CSV table of C-alpha atoms in Angstrom, one decimal:
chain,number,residue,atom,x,y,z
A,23,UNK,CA,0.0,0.0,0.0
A,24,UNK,CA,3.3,1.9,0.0
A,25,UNK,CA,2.8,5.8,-1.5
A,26,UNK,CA,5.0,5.2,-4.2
A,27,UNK,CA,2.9,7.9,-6.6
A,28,UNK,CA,3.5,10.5,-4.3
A,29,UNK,CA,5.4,13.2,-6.0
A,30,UNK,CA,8.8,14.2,-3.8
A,31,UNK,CA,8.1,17.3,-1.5
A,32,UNK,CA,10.1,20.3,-1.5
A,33,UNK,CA,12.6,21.8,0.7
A,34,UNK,CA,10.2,24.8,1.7
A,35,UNK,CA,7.0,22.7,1.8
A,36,UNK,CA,8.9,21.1,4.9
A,37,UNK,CA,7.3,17.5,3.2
A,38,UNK,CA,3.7,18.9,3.7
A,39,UNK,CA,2.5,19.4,0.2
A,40,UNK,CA,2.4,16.3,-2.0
A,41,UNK,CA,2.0,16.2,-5.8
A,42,UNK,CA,0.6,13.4,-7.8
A,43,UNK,CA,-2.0,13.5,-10.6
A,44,UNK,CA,-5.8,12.5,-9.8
A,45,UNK,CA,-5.2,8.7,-12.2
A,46,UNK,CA,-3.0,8.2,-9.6
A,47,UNK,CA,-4.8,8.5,-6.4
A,48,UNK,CA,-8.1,7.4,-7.6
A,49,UNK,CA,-5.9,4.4,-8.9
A,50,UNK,CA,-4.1,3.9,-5.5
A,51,UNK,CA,-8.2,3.8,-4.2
A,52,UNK,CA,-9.0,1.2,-6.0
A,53,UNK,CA,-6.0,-1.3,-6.1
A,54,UNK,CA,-6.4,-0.9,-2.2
A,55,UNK,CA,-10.6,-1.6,-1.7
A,56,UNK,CA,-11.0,-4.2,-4.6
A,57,UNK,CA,-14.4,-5.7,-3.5
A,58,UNK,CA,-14.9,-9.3,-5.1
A,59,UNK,CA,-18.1,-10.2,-6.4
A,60,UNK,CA,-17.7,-14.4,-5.8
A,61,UNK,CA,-18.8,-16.6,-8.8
A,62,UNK,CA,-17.8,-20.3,-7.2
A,63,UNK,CA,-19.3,-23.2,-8.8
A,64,UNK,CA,-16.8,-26.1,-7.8
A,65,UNK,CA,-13.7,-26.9,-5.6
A,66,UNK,CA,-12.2,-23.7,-6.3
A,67,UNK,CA,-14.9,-21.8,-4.6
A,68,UNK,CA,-13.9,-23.5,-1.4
A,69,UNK,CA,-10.0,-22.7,-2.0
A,70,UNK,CA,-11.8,-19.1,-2.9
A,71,UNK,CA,-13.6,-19.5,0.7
A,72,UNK,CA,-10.1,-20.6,2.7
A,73,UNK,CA,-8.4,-17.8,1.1
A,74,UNK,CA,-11.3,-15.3,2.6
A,75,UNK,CA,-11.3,-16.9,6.0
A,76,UNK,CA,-9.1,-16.1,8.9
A,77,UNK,CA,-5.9,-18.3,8.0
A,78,UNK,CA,-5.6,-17.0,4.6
A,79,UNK,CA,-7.1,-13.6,5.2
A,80,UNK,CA,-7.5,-11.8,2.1
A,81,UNK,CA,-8.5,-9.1,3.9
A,82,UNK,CA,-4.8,-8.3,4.6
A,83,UNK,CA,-4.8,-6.8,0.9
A,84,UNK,CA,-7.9,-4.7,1.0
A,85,UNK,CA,-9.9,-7.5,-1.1
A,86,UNK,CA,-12.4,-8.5,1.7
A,87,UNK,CA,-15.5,-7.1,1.1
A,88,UNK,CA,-17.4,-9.8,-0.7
A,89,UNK,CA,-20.5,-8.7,-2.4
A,90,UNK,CA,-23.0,-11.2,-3.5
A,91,UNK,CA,-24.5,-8.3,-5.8
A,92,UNK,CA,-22.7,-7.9,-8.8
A,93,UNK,CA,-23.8,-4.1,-8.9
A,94,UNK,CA,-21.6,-3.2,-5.9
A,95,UNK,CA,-18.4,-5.3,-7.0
A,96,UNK,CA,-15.9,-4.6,-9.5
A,97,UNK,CA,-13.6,-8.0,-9.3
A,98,UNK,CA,-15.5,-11.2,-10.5
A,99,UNK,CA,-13.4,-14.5,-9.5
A,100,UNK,CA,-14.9,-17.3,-11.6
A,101,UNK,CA,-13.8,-19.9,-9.7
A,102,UNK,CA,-15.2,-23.2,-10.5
A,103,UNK,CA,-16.6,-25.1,-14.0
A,104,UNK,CA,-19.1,-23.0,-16.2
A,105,UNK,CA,-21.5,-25.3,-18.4
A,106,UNK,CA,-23.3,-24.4,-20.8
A,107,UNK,CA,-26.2,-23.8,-18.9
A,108,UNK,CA,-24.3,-21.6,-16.1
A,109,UNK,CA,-22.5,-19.1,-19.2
A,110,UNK,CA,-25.7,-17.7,-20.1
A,111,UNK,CA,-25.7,-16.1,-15.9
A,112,UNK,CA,-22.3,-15.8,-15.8
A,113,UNK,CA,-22.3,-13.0,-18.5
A,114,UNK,CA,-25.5,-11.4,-17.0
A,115,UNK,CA,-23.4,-10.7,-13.7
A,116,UNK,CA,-20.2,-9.8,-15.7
A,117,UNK,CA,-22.7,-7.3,-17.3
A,118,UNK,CA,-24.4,-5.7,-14.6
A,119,UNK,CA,-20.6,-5.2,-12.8
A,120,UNK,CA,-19.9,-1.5,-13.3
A,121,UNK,CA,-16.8,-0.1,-15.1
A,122,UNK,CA,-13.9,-0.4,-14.5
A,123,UNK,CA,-14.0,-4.2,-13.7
A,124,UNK,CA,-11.7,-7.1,-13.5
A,125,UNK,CA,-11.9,-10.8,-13.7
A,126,UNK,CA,-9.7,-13.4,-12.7
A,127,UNK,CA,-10.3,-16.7,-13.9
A,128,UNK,CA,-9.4,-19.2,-11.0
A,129,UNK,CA,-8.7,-22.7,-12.1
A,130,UNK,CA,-8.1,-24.8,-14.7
A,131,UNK,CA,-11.8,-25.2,-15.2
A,132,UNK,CA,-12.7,-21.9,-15.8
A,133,UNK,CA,-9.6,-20.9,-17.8
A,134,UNK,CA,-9.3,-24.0,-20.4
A,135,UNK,CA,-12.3,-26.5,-19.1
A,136,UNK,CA,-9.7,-28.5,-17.1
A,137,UNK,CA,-10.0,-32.2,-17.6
A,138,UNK,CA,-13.9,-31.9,-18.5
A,139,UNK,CA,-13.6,-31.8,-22.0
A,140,UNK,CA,-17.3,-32.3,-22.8
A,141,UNK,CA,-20.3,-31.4,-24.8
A,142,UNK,CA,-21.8,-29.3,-21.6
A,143,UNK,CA,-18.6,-27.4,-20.4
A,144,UNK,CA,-17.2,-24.0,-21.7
A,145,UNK,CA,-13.9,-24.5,-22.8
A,146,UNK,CA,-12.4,-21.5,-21.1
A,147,UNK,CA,-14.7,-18.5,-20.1
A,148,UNK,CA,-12.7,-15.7,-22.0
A,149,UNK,CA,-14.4,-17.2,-24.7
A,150,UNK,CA,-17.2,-15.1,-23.9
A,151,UNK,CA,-16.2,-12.9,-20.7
A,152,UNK,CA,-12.5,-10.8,-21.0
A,153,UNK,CA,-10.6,-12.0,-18.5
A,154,UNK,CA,-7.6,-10.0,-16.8
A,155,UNK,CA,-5.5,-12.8,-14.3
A,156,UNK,CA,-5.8,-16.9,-15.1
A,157,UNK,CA,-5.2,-19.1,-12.2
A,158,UNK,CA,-3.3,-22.2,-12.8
A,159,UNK,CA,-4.2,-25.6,-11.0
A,160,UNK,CA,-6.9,-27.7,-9.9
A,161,UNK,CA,-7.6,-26.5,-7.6
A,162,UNK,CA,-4.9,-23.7,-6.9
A,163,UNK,CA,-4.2,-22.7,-3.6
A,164,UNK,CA,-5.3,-19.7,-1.8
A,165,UNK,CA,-1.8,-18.2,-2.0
A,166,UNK,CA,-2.1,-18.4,-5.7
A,167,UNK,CA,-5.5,-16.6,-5.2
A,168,UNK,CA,-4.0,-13.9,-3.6
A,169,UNK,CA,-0.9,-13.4,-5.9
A,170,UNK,CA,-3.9,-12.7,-8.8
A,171,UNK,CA,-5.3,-10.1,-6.3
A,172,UNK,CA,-1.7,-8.5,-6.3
A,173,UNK,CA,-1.6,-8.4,-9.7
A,174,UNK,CA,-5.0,-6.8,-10.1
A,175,UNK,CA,-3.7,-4.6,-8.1
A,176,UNK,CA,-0.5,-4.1,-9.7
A,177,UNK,CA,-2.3,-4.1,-12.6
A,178,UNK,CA,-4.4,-0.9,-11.6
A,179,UNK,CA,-1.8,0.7,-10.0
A,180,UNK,CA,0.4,0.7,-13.5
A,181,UNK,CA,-2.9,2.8,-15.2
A,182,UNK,CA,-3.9,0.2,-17.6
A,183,UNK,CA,-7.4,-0.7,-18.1
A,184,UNK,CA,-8.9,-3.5,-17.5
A,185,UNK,CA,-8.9,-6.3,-20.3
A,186,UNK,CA,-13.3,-5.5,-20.7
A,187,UNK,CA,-12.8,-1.6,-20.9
A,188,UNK,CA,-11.9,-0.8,-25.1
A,189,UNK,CA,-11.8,2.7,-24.2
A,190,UNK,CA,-9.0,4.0,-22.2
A,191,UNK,CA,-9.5,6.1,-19.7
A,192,UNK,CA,-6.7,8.8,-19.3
B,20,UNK,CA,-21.7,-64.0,-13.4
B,21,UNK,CA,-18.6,-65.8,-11.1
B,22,UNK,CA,-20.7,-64.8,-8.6
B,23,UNK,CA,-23.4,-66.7,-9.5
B,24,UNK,CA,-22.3,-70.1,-8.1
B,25,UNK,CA,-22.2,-68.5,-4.8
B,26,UNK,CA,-25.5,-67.3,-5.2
B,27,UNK,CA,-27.1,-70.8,-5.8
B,28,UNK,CA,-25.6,-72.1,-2.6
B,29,UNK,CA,-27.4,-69.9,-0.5
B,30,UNK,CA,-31.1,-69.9,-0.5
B,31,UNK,CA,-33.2,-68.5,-2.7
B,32,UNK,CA,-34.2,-64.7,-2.6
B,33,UNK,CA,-38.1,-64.3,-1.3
B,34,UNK,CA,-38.2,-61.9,-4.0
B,35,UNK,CA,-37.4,-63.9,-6.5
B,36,UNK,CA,-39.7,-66.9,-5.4
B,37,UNK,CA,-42.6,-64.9,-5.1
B,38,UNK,CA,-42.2,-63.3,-8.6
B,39,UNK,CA,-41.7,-67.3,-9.8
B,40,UNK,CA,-44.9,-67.5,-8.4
B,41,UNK,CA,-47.0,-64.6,-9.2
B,42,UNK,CA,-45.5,-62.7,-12.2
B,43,UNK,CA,-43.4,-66.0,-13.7
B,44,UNK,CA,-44.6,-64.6,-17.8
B,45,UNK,CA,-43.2,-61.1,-16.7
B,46,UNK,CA,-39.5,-62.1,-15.9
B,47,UNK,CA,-36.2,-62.3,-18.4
B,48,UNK,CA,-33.3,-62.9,-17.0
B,49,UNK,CA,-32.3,-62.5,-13.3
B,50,UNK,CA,-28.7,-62.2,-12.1
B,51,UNK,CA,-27.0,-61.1,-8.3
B,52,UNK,CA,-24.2,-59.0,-7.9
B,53,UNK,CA,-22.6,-58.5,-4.4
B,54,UNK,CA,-25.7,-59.3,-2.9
B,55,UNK,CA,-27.7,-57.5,-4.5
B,56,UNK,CA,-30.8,-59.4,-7.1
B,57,UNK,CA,-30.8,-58.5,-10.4
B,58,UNK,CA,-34.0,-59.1,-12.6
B,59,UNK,CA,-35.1,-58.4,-16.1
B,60,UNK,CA,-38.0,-57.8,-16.5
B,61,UNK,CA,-40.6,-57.1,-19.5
B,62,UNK,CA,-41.9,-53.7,-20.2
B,63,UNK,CA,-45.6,-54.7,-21.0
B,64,UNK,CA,-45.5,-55.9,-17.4
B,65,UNK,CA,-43.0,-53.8,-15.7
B,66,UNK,CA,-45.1,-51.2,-13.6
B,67,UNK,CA,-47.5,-54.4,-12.6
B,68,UNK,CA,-43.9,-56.0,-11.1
B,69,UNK,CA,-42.8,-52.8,-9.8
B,70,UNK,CA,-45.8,-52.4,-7.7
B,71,UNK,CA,-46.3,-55.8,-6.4
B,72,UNK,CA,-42.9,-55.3,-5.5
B,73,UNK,CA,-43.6,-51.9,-3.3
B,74,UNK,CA,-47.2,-52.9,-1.6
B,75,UNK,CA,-46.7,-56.7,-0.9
B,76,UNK,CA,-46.0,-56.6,3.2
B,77,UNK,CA,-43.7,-58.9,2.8
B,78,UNK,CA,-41.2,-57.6,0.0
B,79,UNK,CA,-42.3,-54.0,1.0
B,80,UNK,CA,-39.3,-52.2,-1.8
B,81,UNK,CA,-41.0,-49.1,-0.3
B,82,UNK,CA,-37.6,-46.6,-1.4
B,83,UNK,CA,-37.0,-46.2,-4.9
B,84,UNK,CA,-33.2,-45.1,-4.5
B,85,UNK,CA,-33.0,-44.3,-8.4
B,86,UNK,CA,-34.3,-44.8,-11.5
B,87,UNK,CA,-31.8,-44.5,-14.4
B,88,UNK,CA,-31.1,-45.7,-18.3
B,89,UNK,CA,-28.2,-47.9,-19.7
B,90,UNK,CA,-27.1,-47.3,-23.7
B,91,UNK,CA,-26.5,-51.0,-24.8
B,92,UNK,CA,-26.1,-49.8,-28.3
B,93,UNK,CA,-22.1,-50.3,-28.2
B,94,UNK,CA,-22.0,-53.8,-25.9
B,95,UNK,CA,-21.3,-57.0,-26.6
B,96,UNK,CA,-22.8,-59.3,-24.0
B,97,UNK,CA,-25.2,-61.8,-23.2
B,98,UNK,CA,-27.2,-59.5,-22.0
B,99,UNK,CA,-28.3,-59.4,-25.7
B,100,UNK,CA,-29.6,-62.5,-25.9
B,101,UNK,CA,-33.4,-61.5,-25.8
B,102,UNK,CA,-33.7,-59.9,-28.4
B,103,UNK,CA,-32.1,-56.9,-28.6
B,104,UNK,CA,-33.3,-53.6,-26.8
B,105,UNK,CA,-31.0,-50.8,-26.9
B,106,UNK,CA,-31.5,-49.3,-23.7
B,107,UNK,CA,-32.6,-50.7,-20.6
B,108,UNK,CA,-33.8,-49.0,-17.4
B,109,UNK,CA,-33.0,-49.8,-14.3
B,110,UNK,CA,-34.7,-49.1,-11.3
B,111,UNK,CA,-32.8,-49.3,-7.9
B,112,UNK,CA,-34.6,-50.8,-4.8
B,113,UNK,CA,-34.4,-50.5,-1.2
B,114,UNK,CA,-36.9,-52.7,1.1
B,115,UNK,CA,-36.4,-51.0,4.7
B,116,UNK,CA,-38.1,-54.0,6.0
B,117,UNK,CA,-35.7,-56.3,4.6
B,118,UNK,CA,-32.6,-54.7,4.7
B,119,UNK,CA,-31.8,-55.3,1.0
B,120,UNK,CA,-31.2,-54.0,-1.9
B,121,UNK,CA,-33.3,-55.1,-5.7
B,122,UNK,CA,-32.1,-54.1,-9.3
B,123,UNK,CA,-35.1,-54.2,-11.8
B,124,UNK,CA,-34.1,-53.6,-15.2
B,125,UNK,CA,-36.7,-53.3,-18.3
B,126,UNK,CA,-35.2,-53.2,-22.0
B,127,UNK,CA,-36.8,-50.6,-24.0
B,128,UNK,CA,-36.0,-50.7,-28.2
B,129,UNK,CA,-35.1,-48.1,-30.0
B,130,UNK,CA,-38.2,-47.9,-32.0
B,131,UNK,CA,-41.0,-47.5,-28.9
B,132,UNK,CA,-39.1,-45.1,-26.2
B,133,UNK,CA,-42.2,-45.4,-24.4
B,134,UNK,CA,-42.1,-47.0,-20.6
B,135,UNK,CA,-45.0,-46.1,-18.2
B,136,UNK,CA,-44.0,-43.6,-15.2
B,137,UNK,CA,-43.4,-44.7,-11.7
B,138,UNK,CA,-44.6,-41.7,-10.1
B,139,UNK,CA,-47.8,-42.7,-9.1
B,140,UNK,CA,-45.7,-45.4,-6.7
B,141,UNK,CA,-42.8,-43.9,-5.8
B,142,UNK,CA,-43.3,-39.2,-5.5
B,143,UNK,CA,-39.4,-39.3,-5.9
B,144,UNK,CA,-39.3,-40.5,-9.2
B,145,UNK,CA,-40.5,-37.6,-10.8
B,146,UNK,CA,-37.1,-36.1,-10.7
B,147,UNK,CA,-35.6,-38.9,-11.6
B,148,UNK,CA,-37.2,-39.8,-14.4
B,149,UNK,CA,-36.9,-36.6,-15.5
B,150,UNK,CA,-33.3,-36.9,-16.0
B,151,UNK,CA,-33.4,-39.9,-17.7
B,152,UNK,CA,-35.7,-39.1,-19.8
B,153,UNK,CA,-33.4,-35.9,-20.3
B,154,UNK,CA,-30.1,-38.0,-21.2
B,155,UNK,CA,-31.5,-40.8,-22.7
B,156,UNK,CA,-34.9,-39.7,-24.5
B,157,UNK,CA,-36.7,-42.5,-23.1
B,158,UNK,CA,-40.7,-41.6,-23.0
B,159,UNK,CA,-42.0,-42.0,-19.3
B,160,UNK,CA,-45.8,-42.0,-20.2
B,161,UNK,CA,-47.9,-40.5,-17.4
B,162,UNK,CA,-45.4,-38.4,-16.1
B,163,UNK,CA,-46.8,-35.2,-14.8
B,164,UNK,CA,-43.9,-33.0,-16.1
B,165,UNK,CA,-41.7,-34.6,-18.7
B,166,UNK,CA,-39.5,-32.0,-19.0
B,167,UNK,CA,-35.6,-31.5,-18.8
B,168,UNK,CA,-34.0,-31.5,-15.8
B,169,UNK,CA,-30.4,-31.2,-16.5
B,170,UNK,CA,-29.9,-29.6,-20.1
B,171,UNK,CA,-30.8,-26.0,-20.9
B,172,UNK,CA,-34.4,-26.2,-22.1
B,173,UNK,CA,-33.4,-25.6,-26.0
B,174,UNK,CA,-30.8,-28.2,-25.5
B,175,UNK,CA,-31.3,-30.8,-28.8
B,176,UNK,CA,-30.4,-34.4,-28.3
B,177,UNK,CA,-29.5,-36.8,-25.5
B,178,UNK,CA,-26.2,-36.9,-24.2
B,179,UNK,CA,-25.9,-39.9,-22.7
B,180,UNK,CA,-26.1,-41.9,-26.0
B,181,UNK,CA,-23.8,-43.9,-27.0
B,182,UNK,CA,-24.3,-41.9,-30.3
B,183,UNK,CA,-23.8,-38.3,-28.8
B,184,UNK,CA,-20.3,-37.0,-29.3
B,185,UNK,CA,-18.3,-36.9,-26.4
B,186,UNK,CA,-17.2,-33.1,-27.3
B,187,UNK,CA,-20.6,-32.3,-28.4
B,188,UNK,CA,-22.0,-30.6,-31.6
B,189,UNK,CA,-20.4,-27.3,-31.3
B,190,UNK,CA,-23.4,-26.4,-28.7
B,191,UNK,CA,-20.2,-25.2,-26.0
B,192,UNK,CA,-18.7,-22.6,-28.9
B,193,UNK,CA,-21.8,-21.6,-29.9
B,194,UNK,CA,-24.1,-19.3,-28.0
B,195,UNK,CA,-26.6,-16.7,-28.5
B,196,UNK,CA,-26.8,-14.5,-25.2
B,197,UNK,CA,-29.4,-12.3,-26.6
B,198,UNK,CA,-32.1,-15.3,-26.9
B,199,UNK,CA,-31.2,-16.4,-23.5
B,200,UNK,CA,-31.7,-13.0,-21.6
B,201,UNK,CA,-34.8,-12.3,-23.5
């Protein structure tokens, strides 16, 4: 959460004026208070739970504040496998998230359709939703989790827009 | 079948004697495995078997545990022997009363997909024979709501065929959101 945008005071500001540019702090807001709009359908949702819970504690990095609305969230973690039947809701939440957003795609499920290669399972969900950090393994481990919030955040904190937004905001 | 010797020197099944005796045009073929009686039965008199074998006191099969289809159209077995049926349904028994466990399977051809429903024996069947009829197309007349269970209602086909292609036909690439939300 260091202040690394922070623009370096001068001698007769004695350090109490700070310069920076409004992408910056807004960015800094938003890396730091990601709240995560849960989309678990399978074994990664309960990796997704540990990494919430006390021993993992996600809440160390700002990320926390689970919403189970998609209108008050702008991080979707698909965590889980999407069928056929499940894409259809899958892209109403992404849709009703508002801009900016981000997804990560945790698993192999949900980034490739894992081992279930069949007639009812999406074969990756980017297909249809963009998606900004893919989880490896089946199912990863909540430190993996975490090291996809981190590089949401990096990720905001460099100023580039999320992988859904096709206009840049500068 | 090793298993059948074994199943000869103990004594006979009640269930099996008093089918012999009440319902001996309605059986096929019967067969045990670990412990458990198997019997094929024929369809005409399936639902007749099925509930003689729920309301007589002493059989008493009173929990249907699941009702399900089998795709025979790849096998070679003996099971073939009466004249071939592509799919047969099995229905999976619990007698509380009893302590055991029956398999009651009905071959059902390809050309008549029709098999009368069980729900007016057993409530939970409904579901059941929803999803059967969902992966396997089989025709449970007298259902009260034959309708898919597991598939998205537009969904063409039945999955569970032997004939359906593993990877599908193209239904996971292809998707039209805007008919879904509408």
């Amino acid at each position: 959460m260091g202040l690394d945008f922070v623009g370096r005071g001068t001698e007769e500001t004695d350090g109490n004026i700070i310069t920076t540019t409004i992408d910056k702090v807004v960015n800094w807001g938003r890396k730091n208070s990601l709240w995560p709009m849960p989309f678990g359908t399978a074994c990664c949702a309960i990796e997704m739970m540990a990494t919430l819970a006390s021993k993992f504690d996600l809440s160390r990095f700002g990320s926390e504040a689970i919403r189970f609305s998609p209108r008050q969230s702008d991080l979707l973690i698909v965590s889980g496998r999407i069928s056929i039947k499940m894409m259809p809701v899958l892209k109403r939440i992404y849709d009703q998230m508002p801009d900016p957003k981000w997804v990560i795609s945790m698993g192999a499920c949900a980034s490739c359709g894992g081992v279930f290669d069949t007639y009812t399972l999406i074969q990756g969900v980017d297909q249809f939703i963009p998606v900004d950090v893919y989880i490896p393994g089946c199912p990863p481990r909540p430190e993996d989790l975490i090291d996809a919030v981190l590089q949401v955040q990096q990720k905001i904190a460099s100023g580039a827009s999320p992988k859904g937004v096709e206009v840049v905001y500068e | 079948m090793s298993e059948e010797n074994q199943v000869e020197e103990q004594p006979k099944p009640l269930v099996l004697e008093k089918l012999e005796a009440n319902y001996a045009d309605a059986r096929l073929a019967q067969d045990a495995s670990r412990g458990t009686v198997i019997i094929v039965i024929r369809k005409e008199r399936a639902y007749a078997v099925l509930e003689y074998l729920k309301t007589d006191p002493e059989l008493a099969y009173t929990f249907l545990v699941d009702v399900t289809a089998v795709d025979n159209s790849q096998m070679e077995s003996e099971l073939m022997q009466f004249d071939y049926a592509r799919f047969m349904v099995v229905y999976q028994l619990y007698s509380y009363q009893g302590q055991c466990r029956l398999r009651v399977k009905v071959p059902v051809h390809e050309n008549d997909l029709n098999i009368p429903s069980v729900t007016g024996l057993w409530k939970g069947a409904n579901w059941l024979e929803r999803e059967t009829y969902d992966m396997f197309g089989i025709n449970f007349e007298g259902h009260p709501d034959l309708r898919r269970i597991l598939m998205p209602d537009d969904f063409e086909g039945h999955p569970l065929r032997k004939d359906y292609p593993l990877r599908g036909r193209g239904e996971r690439e292809r998707f039209n959101f805007d008919k879904q939300n509408a």
